[in-house]
CSV table of C-alpha atoms and ligand atoms in Angstrom, one decimal:
chain,number,residue,atom,x,y,z
A,438,MET,CA,63.4,29.4,4.4
A,439,ASN,CA,62.7,29.4,8.0
A,440,VAL,CA,60.6,26.6,9.9
A,441,PHE,CA,57.9,29.7,10.3
A,442,GLU,CA,57.8,30.8,6.8
A,443,LEU,CA,58.1,27.7,5.7
A,444,LEU,CA,54.5,26.4,8.1
A,445,GLN,CA,53.3,30.6,6.8
A,446,SER,CA,53.4,29.2,3.5
A,447,ARG,CA,52.5,26.8,2.9
A,448,ARG,CA,49.2,25.4,0.8
A,449,ALA,CA,47.6,22.6,-0.5
A,450,ILE,CA,48.1,23.5,-4.4
A,451,ARG,CA,45.2,21.1,-6.3
A,452,ASN,CA,46.2,22.2,-10.1
A,453,TYR,CA,49.5,22.2,-11.7
A,454,GLU,CA,51.8,22.6,-15.4
A,455,ASN,CA,52.0,19.4,-17.3
A,456,LYS,CA,55.1,19.0,-16.3
A,457,GLU,CA,56.7,15.7,-15.0
A,458,VAL,CA,58.1,15.7,-11.6
A,459,GLU,CA,62.2,14.7,-11.0
A,460,ARG,CA,62.9,11.4,-9.7
A,461,GLU,CA,65.1,13.4,-7.0
A,462,LYS,CA,62.5,15.4,-5.9
A,463,ILE,CA,59.8,12.2,-5.1
A,464,GLU,CA,62.7,10.9,-3.3
A,465,ARG,CA,64.2,13.7,-1.4
A,466,LEU,CA,60.1,13.8,-0.5
A,467,LEU,CA,60.3,9.7,0.8
A,468,GLU,CA,63.0,10.8,2.4
A,469,ALA,CA,61.8,13.7,4.8
A,470,ALA,CA,58.5,11.6,4.9
A,471,THR,CA,60.8,9.4,6.4
A,472,LEU,CA,62.2,11.4,9.4
A,473,ALA,CA,59.2,12.7,10.8
A,474,PRO,CA,58.6,11.2,14.3
A,475,ASN,CA,56.4,6.8,15.6
A,476,ASP,CA,56.3,5.5,18.6
A,477,ARG,CA,59.0,3.1,19.6
A,478,MET,CA,60.7,3.7,16.5
A,479,ARG,CA,58.0,1.5,14.4
A,480,GLU,CA,58.1,3.8,11.2
A,481,PRO,CA,55.1,2.1,9.8
A,482,TRP,CA,54.3,3.6,7.0
A,483,SER,CA,55.2,2.9,3.3
A,484,PHE,CA,55.1,4.0,-0.1
A,485,PHE,CA,53.3,3.0,-2.9
A,486,VAL,CA,54.2,5.6,-6.4
A,487,ILE,CA,51.9,6.3,-8.5
A,488,GLN,CA,52.2,7.6,-12.4
A,489,GLY,CA,53.1,6.7,-15.8
A,490,GLU,CA,50.8,3.4,-16.8
A,491,ALA,CA,49.5,3.2,-13.9
A,492,LYS,CA,48.6,6.6,-13.1
A,493,THR,CA,46.5,6.0,-16.5
A,494,ARG,CA,45.2,2.9,-14.7
A,495,TYR,CA,44.2,4.6,-11.8
A,496,GLU,CA,41.5,7.4,-13.2
A,497,GLN,CA,39.8,4.1,-14.6
A,498,LEU,CA,39.3,3.1,-10.6
A,499,ALA,CA,38.4,6.5,-9.9
A,500,PHE,CA,36.3,7.0,-12.8
A,501,GLU,CA,34.1,4.0,-12.1
A,502,TYR,CA,34.2,5.1,-7.9
A,503,LEU,CA,32.7,8.1,-9.0
A,504,GLN,CA,30.0,7.0,-11.6
A,505,GLU,CA,28.6,4.5,-9.2
A,506,ARG,CA,29.0,7.4,-5.3
A,507,PHE,CA,27.7,10.2,-8.0
A,508,PRO,CA,25.4,8.7,-10.9
A,509,THR,CA,23.8,11.9,-11.0
A,510,LYS,CA,26.6,13.9,-11.9
A,511,PRO,CA,28.4,13.4,-14.9
A,512,HIS,CA,29.8,17.3,-15.0
A,513,LEU,CA,31.2,16.3,-11.0
A,514,VAL,CA,32.9,12.8,-11.6
A,515,GLU,CA,33.8,14.2,-15.8
A,516,SER,CA,36.0,17.0,-13.3
A,517,SER,CA,37.7,14.8,-10.8
A,518,ILE,CA,38.8,12.6,-13.5
A,519,LYS,CA,39.7,16.0,-14.6
A,520,VAL,CA,42.3,16.4,-12.0
A,521,VAL,CA,43.3,13.0,-12.0
A,522,LYS,CA,45.5,13.6,-16.0
A,523,GLN,CA,46.5,16.5,-14.7
A,524,THR,CA,48.4,15.4,-11.7
A,525,PRO,CA,52.6,14.1,-13.2
A,526,VAL,CA,52.4,12.5,-9.7
A,527,MET,CA,50.3,10.3,-6.7
A,528,ILE,CA,51.6,8.8,-3.7
A,529,ALA,CA,49.3,6.8,-1.8
A,530,VAL,CA,50.1,6.3,2.0
A,531,THR,CA,49.5,4.1,3.8
A,532,SER,CA,50.1,2.7,8.5
A,533,ASP,CA,50.6,-0.7,9.4
A,534,ILE,CA,48.0,-2.0,11.6
A,535,LEU,CA,49.7,-3.9,14.4
A,536,PRO,CA,47.3,-6.3,17.2
A,537,LYS,CA,46.7,-3.5,20.2
A,538,GLU,CA,44.1,-0.9,19.0
A,539,ALA,CA,45.8,1.9,20.7
A,540,ASP,CA,49.3,1.7,18.8
A,541,SER,CA,47.4,1.0,15.9
A,542,LYS,CA,46.3,4.3,16.3
A,543,ASP,CA,49.6,5.8,17.7
A,544,ASN,CA,51.1,4.4,14.0
A,545,GLU,CA,48.7,6.8,12.3
A,546,TYR,CA,49.2,9.2,14.3
A,547,ALA,CA,53.2,8.8,13.2
A,548,VAL,CA,52.1,8.4,9.7
A,549,CYS,CA,50.1,11.5,9.5
A,550,CYS,CA,53.5,13.0,10.5
A,551,ALA,CA,55.0,12.3,7.9
A,552,ILE,CA,52.7,13.1,5.0
A,553,HIS,CA,52.8,17.0,6.7
A,554,SER,CA,56.6,16.4,6.7
A,555,MET,CA,55.9,15.1,2.8
A,556,TRP,CA,53.8,18.3,2.5
A,557,LEU,CA,56.4,21.3,3.9
A,558,ALA,CA,59.3,19.0,2.0
A,559,ALA,CA,57.1,19.7,-1.2
A,560,GLN,CA,56.9,23.6,-1.0
A,561,GLU,CA,60.8,24.0,-1.0
A,562,LEU,CA,61.1,22.0,-3.0
A,563,ASN,CA,58.3,24.3,-4.6
A,564,LEU,CA,56.3,21.6,-6.1
A,565,GLY,CA,52.8,21.7,-4.9
A,566,PHE,CA,51.5,19.0,-3.1
A,567,VAL,CA,48.1,18.5,-1.6
A,568,TRP,CA,46.7,16.0,0.8
A,569,ARG,CA,44.1,13.7,-0.3
A,570,THR,CA,41.0,11.8,1.1
A,571,ARG,CA,37.7,11.9,-0.9
A,572,GLY,CA,36.4,12.0,-3.6
A,573,VAL,CA,39.3,11.3,-6.6
A,574,GLY,CA,41.5,10.5,-3.2
A,575,LEU,CA,39.6,6.7,-3.3
A,576,VAL,CA,41.0,6.9,0.6
A,577,HIS,CA,37.9,5.1,2.3
A,578,ASP,CA,37.1,2.5,-1.1
A,579,ASN,CA,38.8,-0.5,-0.7
A,580,ARG,CA,38.8,-0.2,-4.3
A,581,LEU,CA,42.2,1.4,-3.5
A,582,HIS,CA,43.8,-1.3,-0.9
A,583,LYS,CA,43.5,-4.0,-3.8
A,584,PHE,CA,44.7,-1.3,-6.7
A,585,ILE,CA,48.3,-0.6,-4.5
A,586,GLY,CA,48.4,-4.5,-3.9
A,587,ALA,CA,49.3,-3.2,0.1
A,588,PRO,CA,48.4,-6.5,2.9
A,589,GLU,CA,45.3,-6.9,4.7
A,590,ASN,CA,47.5,-5.0,7.5
A,591,LYS,CA,47.9,-2.4,6.0
A,592,LYS,CA,45.2,0.9,6.1
A,593,MET,CA,45.0,4.0,4.2
A,594,ILE,CA,46.1,7.2,5.4
A,595,GLY,CA,46.1,9.9,2.6
A,596,MET,CA,46.0,9.8,-1.2
A,597,VAL,CA,48.6,12.7,-1.6
A,598,PHE,CA,48.6,14.6,-5.7
A,599,ILE,CA,52.1,16.8,-6.8
A,600,GLY,CA,53.0,18.2,-9.0
A,601,TYR,CA,55.0,21.7,-10.3
A,602,PRO,CA,52.6,24.9,-9.1
A,603,ASP,CA,50.1,26.1,-11.5
A,604,LYS,CA,51.4,30.2,-10.3
A,605,LYS,CA,47.1,31.7,-10.7
A,606,GLU,CA,46.9,28.4,-7.7
A,607,LEU,CA,49.6,30.0,-5.7
A,608,GLU,CA,48.9,33.5,-5.7
A,609,GLU,CA,45.0,33.4,-4.8
A,610,GLU,CA,46.3,30.4,-1.6
A,611,LYS,CA,48.9,33.2,-0.4
A,612,ASN,CA,46.4,34.1,2.1
A,613,LYS,CA,44.6,32.3,3.6
A,614,LYS,CA,43.4,33.0,6.7
A,615,ARG,CA,43.7,31.0,10.4
A,616,THR,CA,41.9,31.6,13.3
A,617,PRO,CA,44.2,32.6,16.0
A,618,PHE,CA,45.3,29.6,18.2
A,619,LYS,CA,43.5,32.1,21.2
A,620,GLU,CA,40.2,30.5,20.1
A,621,LYS,CA,41.4,27.6,20.4
A,622,THR,CA,43.4,27.2,23.5
A,623,VAL,CA,43.1,26.8,27.3
A,624,TRP,CA,46.0,27.6,29.4
A,625,LEU,CA,45.0,25.4,32.4
B,1776,FMN,C1,43.4,14.4,6.7
B,1776,FMN,C2,43.0,15.4,5.0
B,1776,FMN,C3,42.2,15.3,4.4
B,1776,FMN,C4,42.5,16.7,3.2
B,1776,FMN,N1,41.4,15.8,2.5
B,1776,FMN,C5,41.0,16.4,0.9
B,1776,FMN,C6,40.2,16.1,-0.1
B,1776,FMN,O1,39.4,14.7,-0.7
B,1776,FMN,N2,40.4,17.1,-1.1
B,1776,FMN,C7,40.9,18.1,-1.7
B,1776,FMN,O2,40.7,19.4,-2.2
B,1776,FMN,N3,42.1,18.1,-0.2
B,1776,FMN,C8,42.0,17.5,1.0
B,1776,FMN,N4,42.7,17.8,2.5
B,1776,FMN,C9,42.6,19.8,1.9
B,1776,FMN,C10,42.5,20.8,2.6
B,1776,FMN,O3,41.3,20.6,2.4
B,1776,FMN,C11,43.8,21.7,2.5
B,1776,FMN,O4,44.3,21.8,3.8
B,1776,FMN,C12,42.8,23.3,3.7
B,1776,FMN,O5,41.0,23.7,3.1
B,1776,FMN,C13,43.2,24.0,4.2
B,1776,FMN,O6,44.1,25.2,3.5
B,1776,FMN,P1,45.8,24.5,2.8
B,1776,FMN,O7,46.3,23.3,2.9
B,1776,FMN,O8,45.4,25.0,1.9
B,1776,FMN,O9,46.3,25.8,4.3
B,1776,FMN,C14,43.1,17.5,3.7
B,1776,FMN,C15,44.0,18.0,4.6
B,1776,FMN,C16,44.3,16.3,5.2
B,1776,FMN,C17,44.9,17.2,6.0
């Protein structure tokens, strides 16, 4: 697949087959991430792989968070937890915080690039992938930070969910429309 085909066919996939993701494939994704561009080669990313027993603990954490956040929506809590249960592997990705705000921002941008690289690599490896920040992503809740045991100088950027894609979802998501670049571009 060339880069344009890869970009065109990449999709957010949120449903997965009941099948483990091989360690080698997870490592390939992490390797792809570390190839991303980054300012002054600070390589500001760290990855926290959550699977197996750690994922069971994460489910409990997500359950507590969602119950607090949506006390009147038990169905939403239930369906969200089901998503976590059905996801074979999750990776929390952080960015190094530096004394200068501008440097920290650049680090965050680099980590976003790294996540996108993983996303494309997942596509190449026939894996489904989604970057989550809201809901079960827990990115904006400090509990996730504590859960992964990250030091204070790391900022949570994303939680990525990975698994072999549910074929139906893959098919449905195939032809998602994008606004043409002409409507988003000013030529000066
Ligand atoms: C920074 C970021 C945060 C996102 N957070 C979520 C999320 O919390 N939950 C979710 O289901 N999808 C999330 N997504 C995935 C987007 O919803 C998805 O990429 C968008 O709908 C476009 O679809 P596509 O990726 O299939 O082209 C996120 C994507 C990005 C880049």
